[in-house]
Amino acid sequence: METVIERMRDGIEEAGMRRAGEILRRGGLVAFPTETVYGLGADALDEKASGKIYQAKGRPSDNPLIVHIADWEAIGKIAAEIPPGAKLLADAFWPGPLTMILKKSDAVPLATTGGLDTVAVRLPSHPVARALIRAGGGYVAAPSANTSGRPSPTTAEHVAQDMDGVIDMIIDGGSVEIGLESTIVDLTEGTPTILRPGYISREMLEGVVGRVEVDHALLSEDVNIRPKAPGMRYRHYAPRAQLVIVEGEQQRVRQRINELAAANAAEGRSTGVIGTQESRGCYANALVKSIGSRQDESSIARHLYGILREFDDSEVSVIYSESFDTPQLGQAIMNRLIKAAGHQIISV
Ligand code: AMP
Ligand code: MG
């Protein structure tokens, strides 16, 4: 299949958007930018179309898709019940990087929800995403547009690395703004519960709906506790090289990473380091990449997946990463980084 690239970095291009909408309406696949990461879209109400997403990504069929809408009113068709908290959260955070789990209506095929009787819904803020959802009929199922297990794409080039020749179209909207997937909050039972941390923090949610819990599995090192979001059960974002997080006081972290890099060099093994603008000059014997600045945590979030992909193109055999427990985004950043590292952490 030839994958058409539509360039919309400087705004929506009407003719291209019409073609994209037609592809979705006849059951095809279009990758598109959102404010979080690039999504791989299909008509969410067409089970054959959403089935193609699983195939293109190599995604396990029990890992449900998020349904993207462009207007609050659209929610009535896909949710069987709309709890009061959903309206409050939508007023506060939609359009934006928040996904809500609700009881699904019969309009949503089980192929889209991985067999569950609940549906994940998000109303993104990216203008290209919203125009595409409208052009495609109003309901677009879209997981991240990467091959399953690879880092989520934050540029159209990343999407092409994984999806060229596999899907009908990629809309190139340039680099995304946030770089981490949406916060997922479950509103189907009692207290709202965070199933995946993201840009919208627990404190922000609690400011709107009162007490919010976090899925116990996210806080525990015990691999026998199953996360409630099926997708959080799979190993994710793994770079090809071994990835190890080094955490602790910053000076000692730098020192330990330098010792490890020197030992690797003596054995003829090449090392990568994920540092920051502030620390990048402090390392030797390694290929050092700066993820962003500790003065600007959003820069760290935005570059995380791109850096993991860049290391996949290099020859390093082990990567050491600093730890980024920043105020608002730290939980979301470390959730992704720890998964990418397969829980390998050295504390100094
Ligand atoms: P992605 O679209 O790649 O960001 O992944 C979507 C995430 O949402 C995965 O972790 C899914 O398991 C999760 N998800 C989607 N629908 C549901 C649902 N109905 N209940 C719980 N988790 C869901
Ligand atoms: Mg994903």
Tab-separated table of C-alpha atoms and ligand atoms in Angstrom:
chain	number	residue	atom	x	y	z
A	1	MET	CA	0.000	0.000	0.000
A	2	GLU	CA	1.226	3.499	-0.768
A	3	THR	CA	1.055	5.783	2.252
A	4	VAL	CA	0.122	9.349	1.282
A	5	ILE	CA	1.701	12.128	3.370
A	6	GLU	CA	-0.423	15.275	3.771
A	7	ARG	CA	1.533	18.201	5.144
A	8	MET	CA	-0.454	20.428	7.527
A	9	ARG	CA	2.255	21.985	9.669
A	10	ASP	CA	0.968	25.488	9.143
A	11	GLY	CA	-2.710	24.706	9.554
A	12	ILE	CA	-5.501	22.708	8.003
A	13	GLU	CA	-5.375	22.147	4.272
A	14	GLU	CA	-9.006	21.719	3.168
A	15	ALA	CA	-8.617	19.382	0.165
A	16	GLY	CA	-6.233	17.084	2.046
A	17	MET	CA	-8.547	17.028	5.030
A	18	ARG	CA	-11.459	16.024	2.793
A	19	ARG	CA	-9.408	13.145	1.394
A	20	ALA	CA	-8.473	12.086	4.945
A	21	GLY	CA	-12.127	12.118	6.001
A	22	GLU	CA	-13.080	9.990	2.985
A	23	ILE	CA	-10.436	7.408	3.887
A	24	LEU	CA	-11.876	7.114	7.410
A	25	ARG	CA	-15.459	6.922	6.115
A	26	ARG	CA	-14.616	4.003	3.844
A	27	GLY	CA	-12.877	2.111	6.655
A	28	GLY	CA	-9.217	3.088	6.111
A	29	LEU	CA	-6.438	4.232	8.455
A	30	VAL	CA	-5.118	7.792	8.870
A	31	ALA	CA	-2.348	8.811	11.314
A	32	PHE	CA	-2.719	12.344	12.662
A	33	PRO	CA	-1.185	14.736	15.185
A	34	THR	CA	-2.783	15.411	18.554
A	35	GLU	CA	-1.436	17.522	21.417
A	36	THR	CA	-0.224	14.359	23.211
A	37	VAL	CA	1.305	12.006	20.591
A	38	TYR	CA	0.420	10.991	17.019
A	39	GLY	CA	-2.669	8.790	16.783
A	40	LEU	CA	-3.550	6.034	14.315
A	41	GLY	CA	-7.190	6.669	13.464
A	42	ALA	CA	-10.056	4.567	12.146
A	43	ASP	CA	-13.854	4.853	12.304
A	44	ALA	CA	-14.564	3.788	15.902
A	45	LEU	CA	-18.099	2.614	15.117
A	46	ASP	CA	-16.979	0.276	12.304
A	47	GLU	CA	-15.606	-2.948	13.737
A	48	LYS	CA	-13.737	-3.885	10.572
A	49	ALA	CA	-12.007	-0.512	10.520
A	50	SER	CA	-10.894	-0.645	14.137
A	51	GLY	CA	-9.776	-4.214	13.557
A	52	LYS	CA	-7.293	-2.859	11.011
A	53	ILE	CA	-5.647	-0.746	13.718
A	54	TYR	CA	-4.739	-3.846	15.709
A	55	GLN	CA	-3.281	-5.424	12.586
A	56	ALA	CA	-1.238	-2.374	11.573
A	57	LYS	CA	0.246	-1.971	15.060
A	58	GLY	CA	0.590	-5.653	15.929
A	59	ARG	CA	-1.482	-4.754	18.988
A	60	PRO	CA	-3.023	-7.497	21.160
A	61	SER	CA	-6.786	-7.565	20.478
A	62	ASP	CA	-7.674	-7.264	24.185
A	63	ASN	CA	-6.021	-3.821	24.423
A	64	PRO	CA	-8.884	-1.337	23.894
A	65	LEU	CA	-8.761	1.832	21.803
A	66	ILE	CA	-9.591	5.401	22.852
A	67	VAL	CA	-12.516	6.943	20.935
A	68	HIS	CA	-11.834	10.565	19.950
A	69	ILE	CA	-14.680	13.049	19.542
A	70	ALA	CA	-14.662	16.700	18.478
A	71	ASP	CA	-17.682	18.022	20.431
A	72	TRP	CA	-19.060	17.299	23.905
A	73	GLU	CA	-22.511	16.468	22.473
A	74	ALA	CA	-21.026	13.499	20.579
A	75	ILE	CA	-20.523	11.637	23.860
A	76	GLY	CA	-24.230	10.795	24.171
A	77	LYS	CA	-24.093	8.286	21.327
A	78	ILE	CA	-21.208	6.193	22.701
A	79	ALA	CA	-21.662	6.367	26.488
A	80	ALA	CA	-24.567	4.533	28.148
A	81	GLU	CA	-24.343	6.781	31.233
A	82	ILE	CA	-22.740	10.138	31.820
A	83	PRO	CA	-21.913	10.536	35.529
A	84	PRO	CA	-21.874	14.127	36.887
A	85	GLY	CA	-18.079	13.933	37.306
A	86	ALA	CA	-17.685	13.441	33.562
A	87	LYS	CA	-19.345	16.760	32.770
A	88	LEU	CA	-17.291	18.558	35.431
A	89	LEU	CA	-14.026	17.093	34.132
A	90	ALA	CA	-14.974	17.853	30.535
A	91	ASP	CA	-15.741	21.477	31.427
A	92	ALA	CA	-12.374	21.768	33.157
A	93	PHE	CA	-10.031	19.811	30.858
A	94	TRP	CA	-11.648	19.284	27.436
A	95	PRO	CA	-10.530	19.870	24.811
A	96	GLY	CA	-7.286	18.445	26.163
A	97	PRO	CA	-5.124	15.516	27.265
A	98	LEU	CA	-7.681	13.691	29.426
A	99	THR	CA	-9.372	10.358	28.630
A	100	MET	CA	-12.434	9.213	30.562
A	101	ILE	CA	-13.643	5.623	30.898
A	102	LEU	CA	-17.461	5.359	30.818
A	103	LYS	CA	-20.020	2.567	30.361
A	104	LYS	CA	-20.368	2.003	26.625
A	105	SER	CA	-23.515	2.092	24.506
A	106	ASP	CA	-24.426	-0.503	21.885
A	107	ALA	CA	-23.191	1.836	19.159
A	108	VAL	CA	-19.577	1.030	20.064
A	109	PRO	CA	-18.436	-2.358	18.731
A	110	LEU	CA	-16.563	-4.687	21.087
A	111	ALA	CA	-13.703	-4.724	18.574
A	112	THR	CA	-13.059	-1.084	19.544
A	113	THR	CA	-13.189	-1.695	23.312
A	114	GLY	CA	-11.146	-4.890	23.346
A	115	GLY	CA	-14.235	-6.819	24.447
A	116	LEU	CA	-14.963	-4.548	27.454
A	117	ASP	CA	-18.385	-3.044	28.244
A	118	THR	CA	-16.726	0.321	28.898
A	119	VAL	CA	-15.410	2.889	26.442
A	120	ALA	CA	-12.492	5.318	26.670
A	121	VAL	CA	-13.363	8.808	25.341
A	122	ARG	CA	-11.190	11.843	24.657
A	123	LEU	CA	-11.796	15.243	23.098
A	124	PRO	CA	-8.400	16.459	21.855
A	125	SER	CA	-7.461	20.120	21.470
A	126	HIS	CA	-5.248	19.874	18.371
A	127	PRO	CA	-7.077	21.658	15.534
A	128	VAL	CA	-5.961	19.118	12.908
A	129	ALA	CA	-7.201	16.252	15.084
A	130	ARG	CA	-10.584	17.902	15.600
A	131	ALA	CA	-11.013	18.685	11.914
A	132	LEU	CA	-10.172	15.076	11.044
A	133	ILE	CA	-12.641	13.671	13.571
A	134	ARG	CA	-15.401	15.830	12.075
A	135	ALA	CA	-14.401	14.953	8.491
A	136	GLY	CA	-14.352	11.257	9.364
A	137	GLY	CA	-17.852	11.069	10.844
A	138	GLY	CA	-17.342	12.160	14.460
A	139	TYR	CA	-15.919	9.060	16.166
A	140	VAL	CA	-12.278	8.156	15.596
A	141	ALA	CA	-10.644	5.251	17.436
A	142	ALA	CA	-6.976	6.054	17.814
A	143	PRO	CA	-4.156	4.506	19.797
A	144	SER	CA	-0.635	5.876	19.442
A	145	ALA	CA	0.578	5.482	15.841
A	146	ASN	CA	3.597	3.274	16.619
A	147	THR	CA	4.227	-0.419	16.171
A	148	SER	CA	3.216	-2.083	19.444
A	149	GLY	CA	6.111	-2.025	21.912
A	150	ARG	CA	7.998	0.876	20.264
A	151	PRO	CA	8.073	4.402	21.720
A	152	SER	CA	4.998	6.489	20.849
A	153	PRO	CA	5.524	8.827	17.864
A	154	THR	CA	5.876	12.557	18.502
A	155	THR	CA	6.631	13.542	14.875
A	156	ALA	CA	5.276	12.421	11.487
A	157	GLU	CA	8.740	10.986	10.732
A	158	HIS	CA	8.398	8.644	13.717
A	159	VAL	CA	5.017	7.511	12.377
A	160	ALA	CA	6.528	6.866	8.937
A	161	GLN	CA	9.332	4.783	10.502
A	162	ASP	CA	6.702	2.360	11.777
A	163	MET	CA	3.731	2.754	9.414
A	164	ASP	CA	4.992	3.628	5.925
A	165	GLY	CA	3.408	1.218	3.449
A	166	VAL	CA	1.024	-0.102	6.097
A	167	ILE	CA	-1.624	2.658	6.369
A	168	ASP	CA	-3.443	4.922	3.894
A	169	MET	CA	-2.327	8.356	5.049
A	170	ILE	CA	-0.141	10.266	7.500
A	171	ILE	CA	-1.062	13.876	8.264
A	172	ASP	CA	2.170	15.717	9.106
A	173	GLY	CA	1.409	18.402	11.683
A	174	GLY	CA	5.000	18.808	12.899
A	175	SER	CA	6.173	18.030	16.432
A	176	VAL	CA	3.553	17.502	19.122
A	177	GLU	CA	3.241	19.775	22.112
A	178	ILE	CA	3.061	17.472	25.157
A	179	GLY	CA	4.779	14.262	24.060
A	180	LEU	CA	3.167	11.889	26.602
A	181	GLU	CA	-0.164	10.079	26.199
A	182	SER	CA	-3.319	11.397	27.910
A	183	THR	CA	-4.176	10.890	31.560
A	184	ILE	CA	-6.799	8.110	31.787
A	185	VAL	CA	-9.416	8.357	34.548
A	186	ASP	CA	-12.018	5.657	35.180
A	187	LEU	CA	-15.462	7.003	36.112
A	188	THR	CA	-17.349	3.702	35.996
A	189	GLU	CA	-17.084	2.703	39.664
A	190	GLY	CA	-17.240	4.913	42.762
A	191	THR	CA	-14.250	7.158	43.282
A	192	PRO	CA	-12.635	8.350	40.029
A	193	THR	CA	-9.421	6.383	39.502
A	194	ILE	CA	-6.346	7.230	37.448
A	195	LEU	CA	-5.417	4.266	35.260
A	196	ARG	CA	-2.559	6.037	33.439
A	197	PRO	CA	-0.775	9.211	34.622
A	198	GLY	CA	-0.375	12.044	32.126
A	199	TYR	CA	-0.214	15.805	31.757
A	200	ILE	CA	-3.383	16.276	33.848
A	201	SER	CA	-2.187	15.403	37.363
A	202	ARG	CA	-4.080	13.881	40.271
A	203	GLU	CA	-4.082	17.268	42.028
A	204	MET	CA	-5.638	18.939	38.988
A	205	LEU	CA	-8.407	16.303	38.852
A	206	GLU	CA	-9.017	16.520	42.608
A	207	GLY	CA	-9.442	20.261	42.289
A	208	VAL	CA	-12.524	19.540	40.162
A	209	VAL	CA	-14.142	16.305	41.432
A	210	GLY	CA	-12.783	15.840	44.962
A	211	ARG	CA	-10.996	12.644	45.940
A	212	VAL	CA	-9.305	10.741	43.107
A	213	GLU	CA	-7.534	7.410	43.501
A	214	VAL	CA	-4.626	5.959	41.552
A	215	ASP	CA	-4.776	2.362	40.282
A	216	HIS	CA	-2.796	0.413	42.918
A	217	ALA	CA	-0.883	-1.450	40.248
A	218	LEU	CA	0.771	1.808	39.121
A	219	LEU	CA	2.193	2.469	42.571
A	220	SER	CA	3.382	-1.058	43.244
A	221	GLU	CA	6.509	-2.925	42.174
A	222	ASP	CA	4.568	-6.197	42.512
A	223	VAL	CA	4.084	-7.505	38.970
A	224	ASN	CA	1.269	-9.794	40.164
A	225	ILE	CA	-1.077	-6.827	40.656
A	226	ARG	CA	-2.752	-6.348	37.272
A	227	PRO	CA	-3.245	-2.754	36.073
A	228	LYS	CA	-6.893	-1.932	35.268
A	229	ALA	CA	-6.027	-0.460	31.859
A	230	PRO	CA	-5.159	-3.487	29.720
A	231	GLY	CA	-2.513	-1.504	27.825
A	232	MET	CA	-0.555	-0.839	31.017
A	233	ARG	CA	0.035	-4.595	31.391
A	234	TYR	CA	2.229	-4.869	28.342
A	235	ARG	CA	5.928	-4.082	28.171
A	236	HIS	CA	6.100	-0.784	26.338
A	237	TYR	CA	8.420	1.760	24.850
A	238	ALA	CA	11.403	-0.564	25.098
A	239	PRO	CA	14.523	0.725	23.320
A	240	ARG	CA	16.746	-1.851	21.640
A	241	ALA	CA	19.637	-1.203	24.048
A	242	GLN	CA	19.409	-2.064	27.729
A	243	LEU	CA	18.076	0.990	29.616
A	244	VAL	CA	18.896	1.613	33.286
A	245	ILE	CA	17.656	4.528	35.395
A	246	VAL	CA	20.073	5.993	37.959
A	247	GLU	CA	18.293	7.921	40.693
A	248	GLY	CA	19.435	9.949	43.691
A	249	GLU	CA	21.170	13.239	44.424
A	250	GLN	CA	22.209	14.764	41.095
A	251	GLN	CA	25.972	15.024	41.686
A	252	ARG	CA	26.134	11.389	42.789
A	253	VAL	CA	24.018	10.256	39.860
A	254	ARG	CA	26.466	11.912	37.438
A	255	GLN	CA	29.424	10.369	39.220
A	256	ARG	CA	27.935	6.865	39.184
A	257	ILE	CA	26.994	7.075	35.514
A	258	ASN	CA	30.553	8.166	34.680
A	259	GLU	CA	31.970	5.199	36.627
A	260	LEU	CA	29.662	2.800	34.805
A	261	ALA	CA	30.506	4.345	31.416
A	262	ALA	CA	34.234	4.076	32.114
A	263	ALA	CA	33.866	0.427	33.118
A	264	ASN	CA	31.876	-0.275	29.935
A	265	ALA	CA	34.484	1.469	27.793
A	266	ALA	CA	37.222	-0.687	29.361
A	267	GLU	CA	35.246	-3.748	28.261
A	268	GLY	CA	34.713	-2.346	24.773
A	269	ARG	CA	30.995	-1.671	25.297
A	270	SER	CA	29.548	1.641	24.207
A	271	THR	CA	27.328	3.659	26.519
A	272	GLY	CA	24.508	6.130	25.989
A	273	VAL	CA	23.420	8.694	28.559
A	274	ILE	CA	20.123	10.557	28.880
A	275	GLY	CA	21.031	13.809	30.602
A	276	THR	CA	19.734	17.374	30.577
A	277	GLN	CA	20.886	20.778	29.334
A	278	GLU	CA	22.303	21.273	32.808
A	279	SER	CA	24.242	17.989	33.006
A	280	ARG	CA	25.181	17.118	29.429
A	281	GLY	CA	28.711	18.504	29.733
A	282	CYS	CA	29.442	16.414	32.829
A	283	TYR	CA	29.738	13.017	31.149
A	284	ALA	CA	32.654	11.232	29.480
A	285	ASN	CA	33.040	7.902	27.626
A	286	ALA	CA	29.446	8.052	26.391
A	287	LEU	CA	27.079	9.240	23.674
A	288	VAL	CA	25.192	11.896	25.642
A	289	LYS	CA	21.766	13.196	24.632
A	290	SER	CA	19.983	16.016	26.390
A	291	ILE	CA	16.296	15.355	26.989
A	292	GLY	CA	15.516	18.979	27.897
A	293	SER	CA	15.993	21.354	30.795
A	294	ARG	CA	15.205	20.753	34.452
A	295	GLN	CA	13.991	24.371	34.453
A	296	ASP	CA	11.218	23.359	32.006
A	297	GLU	CA	9.702	19.966	32.766
A	298	SER	CA	7.480	20.069	29.683
A	299	SER	CA	10.635	19.987	27.533
A	300	ILE	CA	11.608	16.701	29.218
A	301	ALA	CA	8.187	15.162	28.544
A	302	ARG	CA	8.203	16.354	24.936
A	303	HIS	CA	11.562	14.786	24.055
A	304	LEU	CA	11.394	11.471	25.939
A	305	TYR	CA	10.072	9.233	23.147
A	306	GLY	CA	12.151	10.929	20.446
A	307	ILE	CA	15.320	10.285	22.443
A	308	LEU	CA	14.487	6.615	22.899
A	309	ARG	CA	14.008	6.344	19.124
A	310	GLU	CA	17.287	8.176	18.432
A	311	PHE	CA	19.166	5.717	20.605
A	312	ASP	CA	17.640	2.900	18.570
A	313	ASP	CA	19.513	4.325	15.568
A	314	SER	CA	22.832	4.362	17.422
A	315	GLU	CA	25.153	1.529	18.342
A	316	VAL	CA	25.107	1.856	22.128
A	317	SER	CA	24.563	-1.340	24.077
A	318	VAL	CA	23.487	0.220	27.356
A	319	ILE	CA	21.806	3.545	28.160
A	320	TYR	CA	21.852	5.192	31.589
A	321	SER	CA	19.169	7.759	32.260
A	322	GLU	CA	18.937	10.345	34.984
A	323	SER	CA	15.653	10.310	36.903
A	324	PHE	CA	13.115	13.126	36.390
A	325	ASP	CA	10.860	13.505	39.418
A	326	THR	CA	9.644	16.933	38.347
A	327	PRO	CA	6.652	18.625	40.066
A	328	GLN	CA	3.658	18.237	37.700
A	329	LEU	CA	4.812	15.799	35.017
A	330	GLY	CA	7.273	13.707	37.034
A	331	GLN	CA	4.815	10.898	37.696
A	332	ALA	CA	3.858	10.574	34.034
A	333	ILE	CA	7.448	10.868	32.793
A	334	MET	CA	8.780	8.299	35.266
A	335	ASN	CA	5.859	5.916	34.592
A	336	ARG	CA	6.942	5.767	30.905
A	337	LEU	CA	10.678	5.736	31.621
A	338	ILE	CA	10.433	2.961	34.221
A	339	LYS	CA	8.444	0.820	31.782
A	340	ALA	CA	10.971	1.487	29.039
A	341	ALA	CA	13.700	0.381	31.453
A	342	GLY	CA	11.855	-2.797	32.379
A	343	HIS	CA	12.074	-1.572	36.020
A	344	GLN	CA	15.901	-1.544	36.084
A	345	ILE	CA	16.801	1.197	38.552
A	346	ILE	CA	20.048	1.905	40.417
A	347	SER	CA	19.659	4.080	43.521
A	348	VAL	CA	22.754	6.020	44.586
B	1	AMP	P1	-3.020	4.231	23.521
B	1	AMP	O1	-4.195	4.548	22.695
B	1	AMP	O2	-1.943	3.520	22.778
B	1	AMP	O3	-2.592	5.439	24.253
B	1	AMP	O4	-3.565	3.223	24.581
B	1	AMP	C1	-4.847	3.385	25.121
B	1	AMP	C2	-4.839	3.035	26.567
B	1	AMP	O5	-6.167	3.193	27.083
B	1	AMP	C3	-4.425	1.599	26.827
B	1	AMP	O6	-3.613	1.533	27.983
B	1	AMP	C4	-5.763	0.945	27.068
B	1	AMP	O7	-5.629	-0.220	27.804
B	1	AMP	C5	-6.551	2.035	27.771
B	1	AMP	N1	-8.003	1.864	27.636
B	1	AMP	C6	-8.738	2.070	26.527
B	1	AMP	N2	-10.037	1.748	26.748
B	1	AMP	C7	-10.124	1.332	28.022
B	1	AMP	C8	-11.202	0.854	28.837
B	1	AMP	N3	-12.431	0.749	28.364
B	1	AMP	N4	-10.902	0.511	30.110
B	1	AMP	C9	-9.644	0.622	30.591
B	1	AMP	N5	-8.591	1.048	29.859
B	1	AMP	C10	-8.816	1.404	28.597
B	2	MG	MG	0.228	3.380	22.833
